[in-house]
Coordinates of C-alpha atoms and ligand atoms in Angstrom, one line a residue:
X229 CA 10.9 17.8 5.4
X230 CA 12.9 14.6 5.6
X231 CA 12.1 11.3 3.9
X232 CA 13.7 8.0 4.6
X233 CA 13.7 5.2 2.1
X234 CA 14.4 1.6 3.0
X235 CA 16.5 -0.6 0.7
X236 CA 18.5 -3.7 1.2
X237 CA 20.1 -5.9 -1.5
X238 CA 18.4 -8.9 0.3
X239 CA 15.0 -7.6 -0.8
X240 CA 15.5 -9.2 -4.2
X241 CA 15.4 -12.6 -2.5
X242 CA 11.6 -12.0 -2.4
X243 CA 11.5 -13.5 -5.9
X244 CA 8.5 -15.9 -6.5
X245 CA 10.2 -17.6 -9.5
X246 CA 10.7 -17.6 -13.3
X247 CA 7.4 -16.9 -15.0
X248 CA 5.8 -15.6 -11.8
X249 CA 4.6 -12.0 -12.0
X250 CA 6.4 -11.1 -8.8
X251 CA 10.2 -11.2 -9.5
X252 CA 12.8 -9.9 -7.1
X253 CA 14.6 -7.9 -9.7
X254 CA 12.1 -5.1 -9.3
X255 CA 14.0 -3.8 -6.2
X256 CA 17.4 -3.7 -8.0
X257 CA 15.8 -1.9 -11.0
X258 CA 14.0 0.6 -8.8
X259 CA 17.2 1.4 -6.8
X260 CA 19.1 1.9 -10.1
X261 CA 16.3 4.2 -11.3
X262 CA 16.4 6.2 -8.1
X263 CA 20.2 6.5 -8.4
X264 CA 19.7 7.8 -12.0
X265 CA 17.2 10.4 -10.6
X266 CA 19.9 11.3 -8.0
X267 CA 17.4 10.8 -5.1
X268 CA 20.2 10.0 -2.7
X269 CA 21.9 13.3 -3.4
X270 CA 18.9 15.3 -2.1
X271 CA 19.7 16.7 1.4
X272 CA 16.1 15.8 2.4
X273 CA 16.2 12.1 1.5
X274 CA 18.2 9.4 3.2
X275 CA 18.3 5.6 2.7
X276 CA 18.4 3.1 5.5
X277 CA 19.6 -0.4 5.2
X278 CA 17.3 -2.3 7.6
X279 CA 17.9 -5.3 9.8
X280 CA 15.6 -8.3 9.5
X281 CA 12.5 -8.2 11.7
X282 CA 12.4 -10.4 14.8
X283 CA 10.3 -13.5 14.1
X284 CA 8.6 -13.2 17.5
X285 CA 7.1 -9.9 16.4
X286 CA 5.1 -11.5 13.6
X287 CA 2.9 -13.1 16.3
X288 CA 1.6 -9.7 17.4
X289 CA -0.5 -10.1 14.2
X290 CA -0.4 -13.7 13.1
X291 CA -1.2 -16.9 15.0
X292 CA 1.8 -19.0 16.2
X293 CA 0.5 -21.9 14.2
X294 CA 0.5 -19.9 11.0
X295 CA 4.0 -18.4 11.5
X296 CA 5.3 -22.0 12.2
X297 CA 3.6 -23.2 9.0
X298 CA 5.3 -20.6 6.8
X299 CA 8.7 -21.4 8.3
X300 CA 8.1 -25.1 7.9
X301 CA 7.1 -24.6 4.2
X302 CA 10.3 -22.5 3.8
X303 CA 12.4 -25.4 5.1
X304 CA 10.7 -27.8 2.7
X305 CA 10.7 -25.3 -0.2
X306 CA 6.9 -25.8 -0.8
X307 CA 4.1 -23.6 -2.0
X308 CA 1.6 -22.0 0.4
X309 CA -0.9 -22.0 -2.5
X310 CA -0.6 -22.1 -6.3
X311 CA 0.4 -18.4 -6.5
X312 CA 2.5 -18.2 -3.4
X313 CA 5.7 -20.2 -3.3
X314 CA 7.8 -20.3 -0.1
X315 CA 11.5 -20.9 0.3
X316 CA 14.2 -20.1 2.8
X317 CA 15.4 -17.3 0.5
X318 CA 12.0 -15.8 0.0
X319 CA 11.2 -15.8 3.8
X320 CA 14.7 -14.4 4.5
X321 CA 14.2 -11.6 2.0
X322 CA 10.7 -10.9 3.5
X323 CA 12.2 -10.6 7.0
X324 CA 14.4 -7.8 5.7
X325 CA 11.5 -6.1 4.0
X326 CA 9.4 -6.1 7.1
X327 CA 12.4 -5.0 9.1
X328 CA 12.5 -2.0 6.8
X329 CA 8.9 -1.3 7.2
X330 CA 9.2 -1.2 11.0
X331 CA 12.5 0.8 10.9
X332 CA 10.9 3.3 8.6
X333 CA 8.0 3.8 11.1
X334 CA 10.5 4.2 13.9
X335 CA 12.4 6.9 11.9
X336 CA 9.2 8.9 11.8
X337 CA 8.4 8.7 15.5
X338 CA 12.1 9.2 16.5
X339 CA 12.0 12.5 14.7
X340 CA 14.5 11.5 12.0
X341 CA 12.0 11.7 9.2
X342 CA 8.5 13.1 8.5
X343 CA 7.8 10.7 5.6
X344 CA 9.0 7.2 4.8
X345 CA 9.0 5.0 1.7
X346 CA 9.4 1.3 2.7
X347 CA 10.3 -0.5 -0.5
X348 CA 8.8 -4.0 -0.7
X349 CA 6.2 -3.4 2.0
X350 CA 2.5 -3.9 1.6
X351 CA 1.6 -7.6 1.7
X352 CA -2.1 -6.9 2.1
X353 CA -3.5 -10.3 1.2
X354 CA -2.1 -12.0 4.3
X355 CA -4.5 -12.3 7.2
X356 CA -4.0 -13.5 10.8
X357 CA -3.9 -17.2 9.9
X358 CA -3.6 -17.3 6.2
X359 CA -1.5 -16.1 3.3
X360 CA -2.0 -16.1 -0.5
X361 CA -2.0 -13.7 -3.4
X362 CA 1.9 -13.5 -3.3
X363 CA 1.7 -12.6 0.4
X364 CA 2.9 -14.5 3.5
X365 CA 2.9 -12.0 6.4
X366 CA 1.0 -8.8 6.7
X367 CA 3.6 -6.1 7.3
X368 CA 1.1 -3.3 7.3
X369 CA -0.5 -4.8 10.5
X370 CA 3.0 -5.7 11.9
X371 CA 3.9 -2.0 11.5
X372 CA 0.7 -0.8 13.1
X373 CA 1.0 -3.1 16.1
X374 CA 4.7 -2.2 16.5
X375 CA 3.9 1.5 16.5
X376 CA 1.0 1.0 18.8
X377 CA 3.2 -0.8 21.3
X378 CA 6.3 1.5 21.1
X379 CA 4.8 4.9 20.6
X380 CA 1.3 4.5 22.2
X381 CA -0.4 5.6 19.1
X382 CA -4.2 5.4 19.1
X383 CA -5.5 5.9 15.6
X384 CA -4.1 4.6 12.3
X385 CA -5.4 5.3 8.8
X386 CA -4.6 2.8 6.1
X387 CA -5.1 3.9 2.5
X388 CA -4.8 0.9 0.2
X389 CA -4.5 2.2 -3.4
X390 CA -3.4 -1.2 -4.8
X391 CA -5.5 -2.4 -7.7
X392 CA -6.4 -5.5 -5.6
X393 CA -8.6 -5.3 -2.5
X394 CA -6.5 -5.7 0.7
X395 CA -8.5 -8.6 2.2
X396 CA -5.9 -9.5 4.7
X397 CA -5.6 -6.0 6.2
X398 CA -9.4 -5.6 6.1
X399 CA -10.0 -8.9 7.9
X400 CA -7.4 -8.2 10.6
X401 CA -9.0 -4.9 11.5
X402 CA -12.6 -5.5 10.5
X403 CA -14.0 -5.0 14.1
X404 CA -11.3 -2.6 15.3
X405 CA -12.2 1.1 15.3
X406 CA -8.6 2.2 15.9
X407 CA -7.8 1.4 12.3
X408 CA -9.7 3.2 9.5
X409 CA -9.2 1.1 6.4
X410 CA -9.9 2.9 3.1
X411 CA -9.4 0.9 -0.1
X412 CA -9.7 2.0 -3.8
X413 CA -9.5 -1.1 -6.0
X414 CA -10.7 -2.6 -9.2
X415 CA -14.3 -4.0 -9.1
X416 CA -14.0 -7.3 -7.2
X417 CA -16.3 -9.0 -9.8
X418 CA -13.4 -8.7 -12.2
X419 CA -10.2 -9.4 -10.1
X420 CA -8.5 -11.3 -7.3
X421 CA -9.5 -11.7 -4.4
X422 CA -13.2 -11.2 -5.4
X423 CA -13.9 -9.2 -2.3
X424 CA -14.0 -5.5 -1.3
X425 CA -17.6 -4.6 -2.0
X426 CA -19.1 -1.3 -0.7
X427 CA -21.3 -3.1 1.8
X428 CA -18.3 -4.6 3.6
X429 CA -18.1 -1.8 6.1
X430 CA -16.7 -3.5 9.2
X431 CA -18.4 -5.2 12.1
X432 CA -19.1 -4.7 15.9
X433 CA -17.0 -1.8 17.2
X434 CA -15.4 -1.5 13.8
X435 CA -18.6 -0.9 11.9
X436 CA -18.1 2.0 9.5
X437 CA -14.3 1.8 9.7
X438 CA -13.9 -0.3 6.6
X439 CA -14.4 1.8 3.5
X440 CA -14.3 0.1 0.1
X441 CA -14.4 2.0 -3.2
X442 CA -14.6 -0.5 -6.0
X443 CA -13.8 1.0 -9.4
X444 CA -15.0 -0.4 -12.8
X445 CA -12.4 -1.9 -15.1
X446 CA -10.5 0.7 -17.2
X447 CA -11.4 3.6 -14.9
X448 CA -9.4 6.6 -16.2
X449 CA -7.0 8.7 -14.2
X450 CA -9.3 11.7 -13.6
X451 CA -12.1 9.4 -12.5
X452 CA -9.8 7.6 -10.1
X453 CA -8.5 10.8 -8.6
X454 CA -12.1 12.1 -8.3
X455 CA -13.0 9.1 -6.2
X456 CA -9.8 9.5 -4.1
X457 CA -10.4 13.2 -3.4
X458 CA -14.1 12.6 -2.5
X459 CA -13.4 9.9 0.0
X460 CA -9.9 10.0 1.5
X461 CA -9.3 13.7 2.6
X462 CA -12.7 14.2 4.3
X463 CA -12.6 10.9 6.2
X464 CA -9.0 11.4 7.3
X465 CA -9.8 14.9 8.6
X466 CA -12.7 13.5 10.6
X467 CA -10.9 10.5 11.9
X468 CA -7.7 12.3 12.8
X469 CA -5.2 9.5 12.7
X470 CA -1.7 9.7 14.3
X471 CA -0.2 8.5 11.0
X472 CA -1.3 7.7 7.4
X473 CA 0.0 4.4 6.1
X474 CA -0.6 3.9 2.4
X475 CA 0.2 0.7 0.5
X476 CA 0.2 -0.3 -3.1
X477 CA 2.6 -0.1 -5.9
X478 CA 2.1 0.3 -9.6
X479 CA -0.5 -2.3 -10.4
X480 CA -3.2 0.4 -10.9
X481 CA -1.2 1.6 -13.9
X482 CA -3.0 1.3 -17.3
X483 CA -0.3 -1.0 -18.7
X484 CA -0.2 -3.4 -15.8
X485 CA -0.5 -7.1 -16.7
X486 CA -2.7 -8.1 -13.8
X487 CA -4.8 -5.0 -13.1
X488 CA -7.1 -3.0 -15.4
X489 CA -7.3 0.5 -14.0
X490 CA -6.1 3.6 -15.8
X491 CA -3.4 5.4 -13.8
X492 CA -0.3 6.9 -15.4
X493 CA 3.0 7.6 -13.5
X494 CA 1.7 11.2 -13.2
X495 CA -1.4 9.8 -11.4
X496 CA 0.7 7.9 -8.9
X497 CA 2.6 11.2 -8.3
X498 CA -0.8 12.9 -7.6
X499 CA -2.0 10.1 -5.3
X500 CA 1.2 10.4 -3.3
X501 CA 1.2 14.2 -3.3
X502 CA -2.4 14.2 -1.9
X503 CA -1.4 11.7 0.8
X504 CA 1.4 14.1 1.9
X505 CA -0.8 17.2 1.7
X506 CA -3.6 15.5 3.8
X507 CA -1.0 14.3 6.4
X508 CA 0.3 17.9 6.7
X509 CA -3.2 19.0 7.6
X510 CA -4.1 16.2 9.9
X511 CA -1.1 14.4 11.6
X512 CA 1.9 16.7 11.4
X513 CA 3.0 15.3 8.0
X514 CA 3.5 11.8 9.3
X515 CA 2.9 9.5 6.3
X516 CA 4.4 6.3 5.0
X517 CA 4.2 4.5 1.7
X518 CA 4.7 0.8 1.5
X519 CA 5.4 0.0 -2.1
X520 CA 5.6 -3.5 -3.6
X521 CA 3.1 -4.3 -6.3
X522 CA 3.4 -3.8 -10.1
X523 CA 3.4 -6.4 -12.8
X524 CA 4.7 -4.5 -15.8
X525 CA 8.4 -4.3 -15.0
X526 CA 8.9 -1.5 -17.6
X527 CA 6.5 0.9 -16.0
X528 CA 7.2 -0.1 -12.4
X529 CA 10.3 2.1 -11.8
X530 CA 8.6 5.2 -13.3
X531 CA 5.6 4.7 -11.0
X532 CA 7.6 3.9 -7.9
X533 CA 9.7 7.0 -8.5
X534 CA 6.6 9.1 -9.0
X535 CA 5.2 7.8 -5.7
X536 CA 8.5 8.6 -3.9
X537 CA 8.9 12.0 -5.6
X538 CA 5.3 12.9 -4.5
X539 CA 5.5 11.9 -0.9
X540 CA 9.0 13.3 -0.3
X541 CA 8.3 16.5 -2.2
X542 CA 11.4 15.8 -4.2
X543 CA 9.4 17.1 -7.1
X544 CA 6.8 19.7 -6.2
X545 CA 4.7 20.0 -9.3
X546 CA 5.4 16.7 -11.0
X547 CA 6.3 18.3 -14.3
X548 CA 9.4 16.1 -14.6
X549 CA 7.5 12.9 -14.0
X550 CA 7.8 10.7 -17.0
X551 CA 6.1 7.4 -18.1
X552 CA 7.4 4.5 -20.1
X553 CA 4.3 4.5 -22.4
X554 CA 2.3 7.5 -23.7
X555 CA -0.9 8.1 -21.7
X556 CA -4.1 6.3 -22.7
X557 CA -6.7 8.4 -24.6
X558 CA -9.5 8.9 -22.1
X559 CA -8.5 10.0 -18.6
X560 CA -12.2 10.5 -17.8
X561 CA -13.2 7.0 -18.7
X562 CA -16.0 5.6 -16.4
X563 CA -16.4 9.0 -14.7
X564 CA -20.2 8.7 -14.5
X565 CA -20.0 5.1 -13.1
X566 CA -17.3 6.2 -10.5
X567 CA -19.6 9.1 -9.4
X568 CA -22.3 6.6 -8.8
X569 CA -19.9 4.4 -6.8
X570 CA -18.9 7.4 -4.6
X571 CA -22.5 8.3 -4.1
X572 CA -23.2 4.8 -2.9
X573 CA -20.2 4.7 -0.6
X574 CA -21.4 8.0 1.0
X575 CA -25.0 6.8 1.3
X576 CA -24.0 3.6 3.1
X577 CA -21.4 5.2 5.4
X578 CA -23.1 8.5 6.2
X579 CA -24.5 7.2 9.5
X580 CA -20.9 6.8 10.7
X581 CA -19.3 9.9 9.2
X582 CA -20.4 13.5 9.3
X583 CA -18.4 14.4 6.3
X584 CA -20.6 12.1 4.1
X585 CA -23.9 13.7 5.3
Ligands
ZN720 ZN1 -2.0 -5.8 -6.2

């Protein structure tokens, strides 16, 4: 079992400004935390320092007009929208992050690694011709298209465990049955981007391949993990992807400033461990984590470490996983409501999936 982790000092240029929730210092802090935990001393973990992605590759996913727009805004130092500033430094940092995502995917299919953690990746709010929600280019889709072209892969499973719904990724693959998109997120009535309802199941050929599991605010860890285990492993086993690509970060943590779900660092370890375990059963252990979100900088390194320790099997039982804050009182909060959500997901999707019958 080998895991590659991508890191480059340039990642910190993806800094959306003073008073913005997305600061670039997260990368430096996480790298320091990883060093403290001696990750790089493990014989089964190696770091790669990526090159920037080639701009032409972005147009495998995005329209030429949209890519031009982002680079023009970068020259001018203007915002894409109120939440999403653009500058030369930001776009330059982003090119290194996406380069890392692609190189991490290559490491898996070149046989250098089984697992990969691409720090900074997972800009799931960017669609083909739009950005927003701190995102400019959708590196998840760039990775998928790059792998499809270079390794002739046929089926991709995206597990989006970010607290926000991945509207960009969902839109890009909404009618594409080669990508099964599963998203667990906070109830869209209560959080950006206000989409990700159960009935959004995909269209045309892709009908049934967009699976949304919206969770009520303050859902506890056990209720969250119940939903994950009911939906993700059976669908993955039936779909049989060539690789599992998971994206998120730490914004589903109970102390996050933007999200209101109830995971602890230990919960992130569990999510990641389950992803690894399912990948062992289904696709030869090929699994990647793209990790970028998290808006409580104190808990972020603990959670990103927990995710990395789980997927890389650096820690097997998670007993050494620590959190910055003590755990909230009720890990079962909203369990009844979550059971009802899961029942509804299965009811709506059972005509497409045997495992839900
Ligand atoms: Zn998020």
